[in-house]
Amino acid sequence: MIDLRPVAYVIGMLVAVLGATMLVPLAVDLAYGNGHWPAFLISGVLACVIGGLTALSCSSTAGAGLTLQQTFLLTTLVWVALPAAGSLPFIFGATEARLVDAYFEAMSGMTTTGSTVFSGLDTMPKGLLLWRGMLQWFGGIGIIVVAMVFLPELKIGGMQIFRSEAFDTMGKILPRAAEIASRISFMYVALTVACAITFFAFGMSGFDSIVHAMTTISTGGFANYDASFGQFNAPETYACGVFMLLAALPFVRFVQLVHVGPAPMFRDSQVRAFLGTFAVLTLILFAYVEHIGMGGEEGFREAFFNTASIMTGTGYANTDYMKWGSFAVGFFFFLGLIGGCAGSTACSTKIFRFQILFAAIVTQVKRIHSPSGVFFTRFEGRRVDDDALASVMAFFVMFILSIGVLSVALSLTGLDFITALSAAATALACVGPGLGDQVGPAGNFAGLNDLAKWLLAFGMLVGRLEVMVVYTILTIQFWRA
């Protein structure tokens, strides 16, 4: 029988800490003279009490090591419990937010998906807008720590090939996981501050600068306006595109950048592949928008920004690209399935898995061509062992299968094919906007039925935790082990 007390202790502590952070939007609501501050007071007290009592009741296990099963459970249940606590201000602070809508919004925030069920953002209380941004910011740093510390040890989706690298940031092995997490957290905060200062310098208000910096660096995509980033001008748009790309790079490389210089960043094949792919796709989209009559600086800006937004999984929109024709629809659908680098806030499949997949294909072709030869799949000059290769292939299979199953389930709730398929893909890839009039860049997810929203919330959880983590704890073998 699995001892759940160590898991409950950590989750309780995190829920209590999240409740304490609700003092920040509470203070903002008071400063702006809004009457919604009691929602944060009630929510904060509830989260602190429930989380604190849970942690206190399990405190006898504090400091105990976690088994593999407990680690799987903790990694999953944290991303179930924190959105539940994070949904409380939406329930108490917005009368129209039912439980399903509040949980959907909080799950979308914590997983940095960016899909929203709220409209009328332009007039929403500042405290709630800030809380949406904070949820994404917490989720962004959270997934970096999970990706660099937990997933390599769980051998999920091929992440084990980064096990040694996660603790080798300056040419020596770091003694504790906490040290790498703290250094990455520092860079995360530094990038957020730099982004906010840049936005403010280019004309955003102070409040908008802070919130959009948090949702940009987390590659989350929650905006303060129904028009998303269409609310802002060209300088802010270019700046946002640059910071989205930076947030999609491995944060370990930023730590190295500070301590040993830029060489590790430039040598990283992931970084080169990601930036090269982005450049090629931007030029393709720019050529297309010129072909349909939107050329010049505006055309390049639209291509640059929207390619960066969807490829990194941020999900900002500054225009309704559904009106660009069928090519754009297909382009953005597959663009969202690429993702950024491992160890970043970006989501979806990740560039390194495509690199390993292509390397494996090349190796197999060589073996077929030269049966007597000995060939190995390599990544960044190192041989990819069979376990890592099998993990990557299993990820691709389960990712595609999950999109198919979730699409069928959504279709059974009454959604049309395009809406169901794109909603499933955007949830599992944690991108944000889907395709079509209902869930596309000009719409939101408010019109979906309750069952569809719960299914999509589950899809966000599965996608954010690299698919296999959640499925593993749903197997009978996991509980029997």
GROMACS .gro file of C-alpha atoms in nm:
model
  481
    1MET     CA    1   0.000   0.000   0.000
    2ILE     CA    2   0.136   0.341  -0.096
    3ASP     CA    3   0.190   0.577   0.196
    4LEU     CA    4   0.016   0.896   0.084
    5ARG     CA    5   0.123   1.108   0.380
    6PRO     CA    6   0.450   1.241   0.231
    7VAL     CA    7   0.258   1.338  -0.084
    8ALA     CA    8  -0.020   1.504   0.113
    9TYR     CA    9   0.234   1.692   0.327
   10VAL     CA   10   0.402   1.855   0.025
   11ILE     CA   11   0.072   1.931  -0.147
   12GLY     CA   12  -0.070   2.083   0.172
   13MET     CA   13   0.231   2.310   0.211
   14LEU     CA   14   0.210   2.425  -0.151
   15VAL     CA   15  -0.164   2.493  -0.126
   16ALA     CA   16  -0.104   2.700   0.189
   17VAL     CA   17   0.172   2.898   0.016
   18LEU     CA   18  -0.054   2.959  -0.283
   19GLY     CA   19  -0.321   3.085  -0.046
   20ALA     CA   20  -0.073   3.328   0.110
   21THR     CA   21   0.009   3.473  -0.233
   22MET     CA   22  -0.355   3.579  -0.268
   23LEU     CA   23  -0.264   3.875  -0.046
   24VAL     CA   24  -0.101   4.035  -0.351
   25PRO     CA   25  -0.414   4.064  -0.571
   26LEU     CA   26  -0.609   4.150  -0.254
   27ALA     CA   27  -0.383   4.451  -0.203
   28VAL     CA   28  -0.413   4.549  -0.570
   29ASP     CA   29  -0.794   4.539  -0.552
   30LEU     CA   30  -0.782   4.760  -0.244
   31ALA     CA   31  -0.543   5.001  -0.413
   32TYR     CA   32  -0.772   5.033  -0.717
   33GLY     CA   33  -1.080   5.072  -0.495
   34ASN     CA   34  -1.252   4.759  -0.625
   35GLY     CA   35  -1.495   4.572  -0.408
   36HIS     CA   36  -1.365   4.226  -0.494
   37TRP     CA   37  -1.090   4.207  -0.230
   38PRO     CA   38  -1.305   3.995   0.008
   39ALA     CA   39  -1.293   3.718  -0.253
   40PHE     CA   40  -0.916   3.693  -0.213
   41LEU     CA   41  -0.942   3.716   0.164
   42ILE     CA   42  -1.191   3.429   0.182
   43SER     CA   43  -1.002   3.223  -0.077
   44GLY     CA   44  -0.668   3.283   0.089
   45VAL     CA   45  -0.794   3.186   0.432
   46LEU     CA   46  -0.958   2.869   0.296
   47ALA     CA   47  -0.646   2.765   0.106
   48CYS     CA   48  -0.416   2.835   0.402
   49VAL     CA   49  -0.640   2.652   0.649
   50ILE     CA   50  -0.703   2.348   0.430
   51GLY     CA   51  -0.343   2.326   0.312
   52GLY     CA   52  -0.200   2.396   0.657
   53LEU     CA   53  -0.416   2.136   0.830
   54THR     CA   54  -0.333   1.879   0.563
   55ALA     CA   55   0.039   1.942   0.601
   56LEU     CA   56   0.014   1.943   0.982
   57SER     CA   57  -0.168   1.611   0.990
   58CYS     CA   58   0.106   1.454   0.778
   59SER     CA   59   0.402   1.639   0.931
   60SER     CA   60   0.544   1.320   1.083
   61THR     CA   61   0.664   1.228   0.732
   62ALA     CA   62   0.836   1.564   0.670
   63GLY     CA   63   1.186   1.514   0.536
   64ALA     CA   64   1.125   1.152   0.441
   65GLY     CA   65   1.241   1.048   0.098
   66LEU     CA   66   0.988   0.969  -0.173
   67THR     CA   67   0.954   0.635  -0.344
   68LEU     CA   68   0.909   0.620  -0.720
   69GLN     CA   69   0.534   0.570  -0.680
   70GLN     CA   70   0.505   0.864  -0.442
   71THR     CA   71   0.701   1.084  -0.684
   72PHE     CA   72   0.463   0.999  -0.967
   73LEU     CA   73   0.165   1.078  -0.746
   74LEU     CA   74   0.314   1.403  -0.617
   75THR     CA   75   0.405   1.522  -0.967
   76THR     CA   76   0.046   1.466  -1.083
   77LEU     CA   77  -0.161   1.561  -0.780
   78VAL     CA   78   0.015   1.893  -0.730
   79TRP     CA   79  -0.119   2.000  -1.070
   80VAL     CA   80  -0.468   1.888  -0.966
   81ALA     CA   81  -0.475   2.045  -0.620
   82LEU     CA   82  -0.318   2.383  -0.700
   83PRO     CA   83  -0.567   2.470  -0.976
   84ALA     CA   84  -0.847   2.373  -0.735
   85ALA     CA   85  -0.713   2.622  -0.481
   86GLY     CA   86  -0.638   2.875  -0.754
   87SER     CA   87  -0.998   2.860  -0.877
   88LEU     CA   88  -1.139   2.993  -0.548
   89PRO     CA   89  -1.097   3.366  -0.628
   90PHE     CA   90  -1.284   3.316  -0.954
   91ILE     CA   91  -1.573   3.149  -0.770
   92PHE     CA   92  -1.596   3.410  -0.495
   93GLY     CA   93  -1.490   3.707  -0.707
   94ALA     CA   94  -1.693   3.663  -1.022
   95THR     CA   95  -2.056   3.561  -0.978
   96GLU     CA   96  -2.076   3.425  -1.330
   97ALA     CA   97  -1.788   3.182  -1.272
   98ARG     CA   98  -1.934   2.842  -1.197
   99LEU     CA   99  -1.715   2.563  -1.057
  100VAL     CA  100  -1.639   2.414  -1.398
  101ASP     CA  101  -1.547   2.755  -1.546
  102ALA     CA  102  -1.335   2.853  -1.246
  103TYR     CA  103  -1.145   2.523  -1.246
  104PHE     CA  104  -1.101   2.533  -1.625
  105GLU     CA  105  -0.954   2.885  -1.601
  106ALA     CA  106  -0.725   2.793  -1.311
  107MET     CA  107  -0.608   2.472  -1.480
  108SER     CA  108  -0.546   2.665  -1.801
  109GLY     CA  109  -0.347   2.917  -1.598
  110MET     CA  110  -0.136   2.674  -1.395
  111THR     CA  111  -0.056   2.459  -1.700
  112THR     CA  112   0.021   2.779  -1.896
  113THR     CA  113  -0.225   2.671  -2.165
  114GLY     CA  114  -0.392   3.011  -2.200
  115SER     CA  115  -0.738   2.897  -2.308
  116THR     CA  116  -1.000   3.110  -2.135
  117VAL     CA  117  -1.371   3.099  -2.061
  118PHE     CA  118  -1.385   3.464  -1.952
  119SER     CA  119  -1.496   3.753  -2.169
  120GLY     CA  120  -1.520   4.118  -2.075
  121LEU     CA  121  -1.156   4.116  -1.965
  122ASP     CA  122  -1.127   4.488  -2.037
  123THR     CA  123  -1.355   4.563  -1.740
  124MET     CA  124  -1.260   4.273  -1.512
  125PRO     CA  125  -1.130   4.379  -1.166
  126LYS     CA  126  -0.754   4.431  -1.158
  127GLY     CA  127  -0.710   4.180  -0.880
  128LEU     CA  128  -0.860   3.897  -1.086
  129LEU     CA  129  -0.654   3.994  -1.391
  130LEU     CA  130  -0.341   3.991  -1.179
  131TRP     CA  131  -0.438   3.654  -1.028
  132ARG     CA  132  -0.474   3.504  -1.375
  133GLY     CA  133  -0.124   3.626  -1.456
  134MET     CA  134   0.017   3.499  -1.127
  135LEU     CA  135  -0.128   3.152  -1.185
  136GLN     CA  136   0.051   3.128  -1.517
  137TRP     CA  137   0.373   3.267  -1.371
  138PHE     CA  138   0.367   3.008  -1.091
  139GLY     CA  139   0.291   2.735  -1.341
  140GLY     CA  140   0.578   2.841  -1.566
  141ILE     CA  141   0.846   2.817  -1.299
  142GLY     CA  142   0.679   2.506  -1.163
  143ILE     CA  143   0.704   2.315  -1.489
  144ILE     CA  144   1.070   2.410  -1.530
  145VAL     CA  145   1.151   2.258  -1.192
  146VAL     CA  146   0.942   1.950  -1.272
  147ALA     CA  147   1.110   1.910  -1.612
  148MET     CA  148   1.463   1.951  -1.476
  149VAL     CA  149   1.431   1.761  -1.147
  150PHE     CA  150   1.141   1.513  -1.156
  151LEU     CA  151   1.079   1.404  -1.515
  152PRO     CA  152   1.440   1.297  -1.587
  153GLU     CA  153   1.429   1.070  -1.283
  154LEU     CA  154   1.090   0.931  -1.384
  155LYS     CA  155   1.223   0.850  -1.734
  156ILE     CA  156   0.928   1.022  -1.895
  157GLY     CA  157   0.920   1.095  -2.267
  158GLY     CA  158   1.295   1.067  -2.311
  159MET     CA  159   1.366   1.336  -2.052
  160GLN     CA  160   1.620   1.104  -1.886
  161ILE     CA  161   1.880   1.214  -2.142
  162PHE     CA  162   1.887   1.545  -1.952
  163ARG     CA  163   1.940   1.383  -1.611
  164SER     CA  164   2.311   1.460  -1.587
  165GLU     CA  165   2.283   1.794  -1.767
  166ALA     CA  166   2.026   1.926  -1.520
  167PHE     CA  167   2.290   1.913  -1.248
  168ASP     CA  168   2.590   2.015  -1.458
  169THR     CA  169   2.539   2.385  -1.516
  170MET     CA  170   2.895   2.509  -1.459
  171GLY     CA  171   3.119   2.220  -1.543
  172LYS     CA  172   3.067   2.042  -1.212
  173ILE     CA  173   2.794   1.838  -1.052
  174LEU     CA  174   2.567   2.048  -0.832
  175PRO     CA  175   2.522   1.893  -0.487
  176ARG     CA  176   2.146   1.940  -0.454
  177ALA     CA  177   1.841   1.969  -0.676
  178ALA     CA  178   1.745   2.276  -0.474
  179GLU     CA  179   2.052   2.459  -0.600
  180ILE     CA  180   1.967   2.417  -0.967
  181ALA     CA  181   1.606   2.510  -0.893
  182SER     CA  182   1.709   2.828  -0.710
  183ARG     CA  183   1.943   2.940  -0.988
  184ILE     CA  184   1.682   2.874  -1.254
  185SER     CA  185   1.426   3.062  -1.044
  186PHE     CA  186   1.658   3.362  -1.027
  187MET     CA  187   1.688   3.370  -1.407
  188TYR     CA  188   1.311   3.329  -1.438
  189VAL     CA  189   1.253   3.633  -1.217
  190ALA     CA  190   1.524   3.831  -1.397
  191LEU     CA  191   1.370   3.764  -1.739
  192THR     CA  192   1.025   3.861  -1.608
  193VAL     CA  193   1.157   4.190  -1.471
  194ALA     CA  194   1.341   4.265  -1.796
  195CYS     CA  195   1.026   4.189  -1.996
  196ALA     CA  196   0.811   4.413  -1.775
  197ILE     CA  197   1.059   4.701  -1.802
  198THR     CA  198   1.070   4.663  -2.180
  199PHE     CA  199   0.691   4.663  -2.210
  200PHE     CA  200   0.667   4.972  -1.989
  201ALA     CA  201   0.935   5.152  -2.190
  202PHE     CA  202   0.741   5.081  -2.510
  203GLY     CA  203   0.419   5.232  -2.379
  204MET     CA  204   0.228   4.977  -2.172
  205SER     CA  205   0.085   5.086  -1.838
  206GLY     CA  206   0.264   4.960  -1.529
  207PHE     CA  207  -0.010   4.711  -1.446
  208ASP     CA  208  -0.030   4.575  -1.801
  209SER     CA  209   0.349   4.552  -1.816
  210ILE     CA  210   0.368   4.336  -1.504
  211VAL     CA  211   0.081   4.102  -1.592
  212HIS     CA  212   0.184   4.054  -1.954
  213ALA     CA  213   0.547   4.001  -1.854
  214MET     CA  214   0.436   3.717  -1.626
  215THR     CA  215   0.221   3.557  -1.895
  216THR     CA  216   0.488   3.605  -2.161
  217ILE     CA  217   0.784   3.455  -1.974
  218SER     CA  218   0.563   3.167  -1.857
  219THR     CA  219   0.452   3.124  -2.222
  220GLY     CA  220   0.101   3.123  -2.084
  221GLY     CA  221  -0.080   3.378  -2.296
  222PHE     CA  222  -0.344   3.519  -2.060
  223ALA     CA  223  -0.400   3.883  -2.157
  224ASN     CA  224  -0.582   4.168  -1.985
  225TYR     CA  225  -0.800   4.239  -2.287
  226ASP     CA  226  -1.046   4.049  -2.503
  227ALA     CA  227  -0.838   4.156  -2.804
  228SER     CA  228  -0.536   3.981  -2.646
  229PHE     CA  229  -0.217   4.138  -2.785
  230GLY     CA  230  -0.415   4.312  -3.058
  231GLN     CA  231  -0.464   4.581  -2.794
  232PHE     CA  232  -0.102   4.692  -2.831
  233ASN     CA  233   0.118   4.854  -3.094
  234ALA     CA  234   0.413   4.732  -3.300
  235PRO     CA  235   0.696   4.794  -3.048
  236GLU     CA  236   0.522   4.593  -2.774
  237THR     CA  237   0.439   4.320  -3.026
  238TYR     CA  238   0.801   4.278  -3.138
  239ALA     CA  239   0.924   4.286  -2.778
  240CYS     CA  240   0.673   4.019  -2.680
  241GLY     CA  241   0.784   3.798  -2.970
  242VAL     CA  242   1.147   3.819  -2.860
  243PHE     CA  243   1.072   3.738  -2.497
  244MET     CA  244   0.847   3.446  -2.595
  245LEU     CA  245   1.141   3.299  -2.787
  246LEU     CA  246   1.376   3.355  -2.493
  247ALA     CA  247   1.130   3.182  -2.258
  248ALA     CA  248   1.124   2.880  -2.492
  249LEU     CA  249   1.501   2.826  -2.453
  250PRO     CA  250   1.649   2.597  -2.183
  251PHE     CA  251   1.677   2.796  -1.860
  252VAL     CA  252   1.987   2.600  -1.763
  253ARG     CA  253   2.158   2.776  -2.053
  254PHE     CA  254   2.071   3.114  -1.905
  255VAL     CA  255   2.238   3.007  -1.580
  256GLN     CA  256   2.545   2.910  -1.779
  257LEU     CA  257   2.525   3.235  -1.975
  258VAL     CA  258   2.571   3.430  -1.652
  259HIS     CA  259   2.850   3.214  -1.511
  260VAL     CA  260   3.053   3.087  -1.806
  261GLY     CA  261   2.943   3.292  -2.108
  262PRO     CA  262   2.733   3.228  -2.419
  263ALA     CA  263   2.923   2.929  -2.559
  264PRO     CA  264   2.697   2.656  -2.406
  265MET     CA  265   2.388   2.832  -2.541
  266PHE     CA  266   2.525   2.842  -2.895
  267ARG     CA  267   2.655   2.485  -2.879
  268ASP     CA  268   2.317   2.347  -2.771
  269SER     CA  269   2.171   2.164  -3.071
  270GLN     CA  270   1.822   2.213  -2.926
  271VAL     CA  271   1.862   2.590  -2.931
  272ARG     CA  272   1.996   2.590  -3.285
  273ALA     CA  273   1.720   2.359  -3.407
  274PHE     CA  274   1.449   2.561  -3.235
  275LEU     CA  275   1.565   2.900  -3.362
  276GLY     CA  276   1.634   2.763  -3.709
  277THR     CA  277   1.290   2.603  -3.732
  278PHE     CA  278   1.130   2.923  -3.608
  279ALA     CA  279   1.315   3.132  -3.867
  280VAL     CA  280   1.216   2.905  -4.156
  281LEU     CA  281   0.850   2.888  -4.051
  282THR     CA  282   0.833   3.265  -4.002
  283LEU     CA  283   0.966   3.323  -4.353
  284ILE     CA  284   0.716   3.073  -4.496
  285LEU     CA  285   0.427   3.246  -4.321
  286PHE     CA  286   0.559   3.589  -4.423
  287ALA     CA  287   0.571   3.478  -4.787
  288TYR     CA  288   0.213   3.354  -4.755
  289VAL     CA  289   0.072   3.671  -4.598
  290GLU     CA  290   0.247   3.872  -4.869
  291HIS     CA  291   0.079   3.648  -5.124
  292ILE     CA  292  -0.265   3.726  -4.979
  293GLY     CA  293  -0.197   4.097  -4.980
  294MET     CA  294  -0.051   4.181  -4.639
  295GLY     CA  295   0.312   4.260  -4.710
  296GLY     CA  296   0.573   4.496  -4.579
  297GLU     CA  297   0.647   4.555  -4.212
  298GLU     CA  298   0.294   4.468  -4.101
  299GLY     CA  299   0.306   4.133  -4.276
  300PHE     CA  300   0.641   4.046  -4.124
  301ARG     CA  301   0.523   4.154  -3.778
  302GLU     CA  302   0.212   3.935  -3.803
  303ALA     CA  303   0.418   3.637  -3.922
  304PHE     CA  304   0.689   3.685  -3.658
  305PHE     CA  305   0.454   3.736  -3.365
  306ASN     CA  306   0.198   3.466  -3.441
  307THR     CA  307   0.461   3.206  -3.529
  308ALA     CA  308   0.640   3.275  -3.201
  309SER     CA  309   0.314   3.275  -3.004
  310ILE     CA  310   0.182   2.942  -3.132
  311MET     CA  311   0.515   2.760  -3.164
  312THR     CA  312   0.614   2.841  -2.806
  313GLY     CA  313   0.265   2.757  -2.683
  314THR     CA  314   0.206   3.105  -2.545
  315GLY     CA  315  -0.117   3.151  -2.734
  316TYR     CA  316  -0.140   3.528  -2.760
  317ALA     CA  317  -0.336   3.650  -3.062
  318ASN     CA  318  -0.315   3.992  -3.223
  319THR     CA  319  -0.533   3.908  -3.521
  320ASP     CA  320  -0.784   3.648  -3.636
  321TYR     CA  321  -0.559   3.433  -3.855
  322MET     CA  322  -0.859   3.211  -3.934
  323LYS     CA  323  -0.939   3.472  -4.199
  324TRP     CA  324  -0.607   3.413  -4.375
  325GLY     CA  325  -0.731   3.106  -4.560
  326SER     CA  326  -0.703   2.729  -4.540
  327PHE     CA  327  -0.322   2.725  -4.556
  328ALA     CA  328  -0.298   2.934  -4.240
  329VAL     CA  329  -0.544   2.706  -4.060
  330GLY     CA  330  -0.335   2.397  -4.128
  331PHE     CA  331  -0.011   2.585  -4.068
  332PHE     CA  332  -0.107   2.699  -3.719
  333PHE     CA  333  -0.254   2.359  -3.626
  334PHE     CA  334   0.075   2.178  -3.688
  335LEU     CA  335   0.281   2.471  -3.561
  336GLY     CA  336   0.130   2.427  -3.216
  337LEU     CA  337   0.247   2.065  -3.205
  338ILE     CA  338   0.618   2.157  -3.224
  339GLY     CA  339   0.691   2.341  -2.899
  340GLY     CA  340   1.011   2.482  -2.757
  341CYS     CA  341   1.314   2.335  -2.581
  342ALA     CA  342   1.324   2.097  -2.287
  343GLY     CA  343   1.380   2.279  -1.960
  344SER     CA  344   1.189   2.587  -2.074
  345THR     CA  345   0.840   2.711  -2.000
  346ALA     CA  346   0.730   2.613  -2.352
  347CYS     CA  347   0.503   2.316  -2.397
  348SER     CA  348   0.390   2.068  -2.662
  349THR     CA  349   0.611   1.799  -2.812
  350LYS     CA  350   0.950   1.978  -2.771
  351ILE     CA  351   1.221   2.016  -3.031
  352PHE     CA  352   1.456   1.755  -2.883
  353ARG     CA  353   1.205   1.475  -2.943
  354PHE     CA  354   1.183   1.563  -3.312
  355GLN     CA  355   1.563   1.566  -3.326
  356ILE     CA  356   1.578   1.219  -3.173
  357LEU     CA  357   1.296   1.097  -3.398
  358PHE     CA  358   1.471   1.217  -3.714
  359ALA     CA  359   1.804   1.076  -3.594
  360ALA     CA  360   1.637   0.740  -3.529
  361ILE     CA  361   1.485   0.742  -3.879
  362VAL     CA  362   1.823   0.818  -4.035
  363THR     CA  363   1.983   0.540  -3.832
  364GLN     CA  364   1.717   0.292  -3.939
  365VAL     CA  365   1.760   0.388  -4.306
  366LYS     CA  366   2.136   0.329  -4.273
  367ARG     CA  367   2.074  -0.011  -4.118
  368ILE     CA  368   1.844  -0.107  -4.404
  369HIS     CA  369   2.093   0.018  -4.661
  370SER     CA  370   2.392  -0.147  -4.491
  371PRO     CA  371   2.270  -0.452  -4.294
  372SER     CA  372   2.622  -0.545  -4.181
  373GLY     CA  373   2.698  -0.197  -4.047
  374VAL     CA  374   2.673  -0.089  -3.684
  375PHE     CA  375   2.482   0.237  -3.638
  376PHE     CA  376   2.357   0.416  -3.328
  377THR     CA  377   2.112   0.701  -3.274
  378ARG     CA  378   2.293   1.005  -3.133
  379PHE     CA  379   2.181   1.330  -2.975
  380GLU     CA  380   2.429   1.613  -2.919
  381GLY     CA  381   2.714   1.372  -2.990
  382ARG     CA  382   2.601   1.119  -2.730
  383ARG     CA  383   2.450   0.781  -2.798
  384VAL     CA  384   2.080   0.762  -2.713
  385ASP     CA  385   2.025   0.444  -2.514
  386ASP     CA  386   1.739   0.211  -2.594
  387ASP     CA  387   1.533   0.316  -2.289
  388ALA     CA  388   1.543   0.683  -2.385
  389LEU     CA  389   1.464   0.605  -2.749
  390ALA     CA  390   1.170   0.385  -2.652
  391SER     CA  391   1.047   0.657  -2.416
  392VAL     CA  392   1.050   0.917  -2.694
  393MET     CA  393   0.866   0.686  -2.933
  394ALA     CA  394   0.610   0.601  -2.665
  395PHE     CA  395   0.556   0.971  -2.608
  396PHE     CA  396   0.483   1.037  -2.976
  397VAL     CA  397   0.242   0.743  -2.996
  398MET     CA  398   0.056   0.836  -2.678
  399PHE     CA  399   0.048   1.206  -2.767
  400ILE     CA  400  -0.111   1.141  -3.107
  401LEU     CA  401  -0.341   0.875  -2.965
  402SER     CA  402  -0.449   1.114  -2.688
  403ILE     CA  403  -0.541   1.381  -2.942
  404GLY     CA  404  -0.749   1.126  -3.131
  405VAL     CA  405  -0.931   0.989  -2.825
  406LEU     CA  406  -0.994   1.335  -2.678
  407SER     CA  407  -1.120   1.460  -3.016
  408VAL     CA  408  -1.371   1.174  -3.036
  409ALA     CA  409  -1.483   1.235  -2.677
  410LEU     CA  410  -1.534   1.605  -2.750
  411SER     CA  411  -1.725   1.522  -3.067
  412LEU     CA  412  -1.961   1.307  -2.860
  413THR     CA  413  -2.044   1.615  -2.653
  414GLY     CA  414  -2.176   1.784  -2.966
  415LEU     CA  415  -1.875   1.976  -3.100
  416ASP     CA  416  -1.804   1.986  -3.473
  417PHE     CA  417  -1.494   1.813  -3.610
  418ILE     CA  418  -1.267   2.119  -3.644
  419THR     CA  419  -1.357   2.251  -3.300
  420ALA     CA  420  -1.316   1.910  -3.134
  421LEU     CA  421  -0.984   1.828  -3.304
  422SER     CA  422  -0.826   2.168  -3.252
  423ALA     CA  423  -0.951   2.197  -2.893
  424ALA     CA  424  -0.805   1.854  -2.812
  425ALA     CA  425  -0.473   1.944  -2.973
  426THR     CA  426  -0.449   2.284  -2.807
  427ALA     CA  427  -0.527   2.135  -2.464
  428LEU     CA  428  -0.275   1.852  -2.489
  429ALA     CA  429  -0.012   2.083  -2.642
  430CYS     CA  430  -0.102   2.358  -2.390
  431VAL     CA  431  -0.114   2.619  -2.666
  432GLY     CA  432  -0.431   2.816  -2.592
  433PRO     CA  433  -0.640   2.911  -2.896
  434GLY     CA  434  -0.785   2.645  -3.119
  435LEU     CA  435  -0.937   2.674  -3.464
  436GLY     CA  436  -1.280   2.779  -3.581
  437ASP     CA  437  -1.517   3.055  -3.479
  438GLN     CA  438  -1.587   2.915  -3.133
  439VAL     CA  439  -1.242   2.838  -2.988
  440GLY     CA  440  -1.025   3.016  -3.244
  441PRO     CA  441  -0.812   3.327  -3.183
  442ALA     CA  442  -1.119   3.552  -3.203
  443GLY     CA  443  -1.328   3.342  -2.962
  444ASN     CA  444  -1.296   3.161  -2.630
  445PHE     CA  445  -1.405   2.839  -2.462
  446ALA     CA  446  -1.702   2.982  -2.271
  447GLY     CA  447  -1.960   2.838  -2.513
  448LEU     CA  448  -1.851   2.476  -2.466
  449ASN     CA  449  -2.067   2.246  -2.256
  450ASP     CA  450  -1.956   2.146  -1.907
  451LEU     CA  451  -1.843   1.796  -2.001
  452ALA     CA  452  -1.623   1.933  -2.278
  453LYS     CA  453  -1.462   2.175  -2.033
  454TRP     CA  454  -1.384   1.898  -1.784
  455LEU     CA  455  -1.239   1.683  -2.062
  456LEU     CA  456  -1.020   1.970  -2.180
  457ALA     CA  457  -0.905   2.044  -1.825
  458PHE     CA  458  -0.792   1.681  -1.800
  459GLY     CA  459  -0.623   1.715  -2.139
  460MET     CA  460  -0.427   2.019  -2.015
  461LEU     CA  461  -0.308   1.821  -1.714
  462VAL     CA  462  -0.199   1.528  -1.930
  463GLY     CA  463  -0.020   1.750  -2.181
  464ARG     CA  464   0.158   1.967  -1.926
  465LEU     CA  465   0.302   1.661  -1.747
  466GLU     CA  466   0.440   1.511  -2.069
  467VAL     CA  467   0.150   1.265  -2.119
  468MET     CA  468   0.301   0.953  -1.963
  469VAL     CA  469   0.309   1.072  -1.599
  470VAL     CA  470  -0.069   1.087  -1.567
  471TYR     CA  471  -0.132   0.770  -1.763
  472THR     CA  472   0.114   0.576  -1.549
  473ILE     CA  473  -0.078   0.636  -1.226
  474LEU     CA  474  -0.401   0.531  -1.397
  475THR     CA  475  -0.273   0.178  -1.456
  476ILE     CA  476  -0.353  -0.114  -1.227
  477GLN     CA  477   0.013  -0.219  -1.226
  478PHE     CA  478   0.113   0.111  -1.069
  479TRP     CA  479  -0.107   0.053  -0.764
  480ARG     CA  480  -0.013  -0.313  -0.736
  481ALA     CA  481   0.363  -0.246  -0.743
   0.00000   0.00000   0.00000
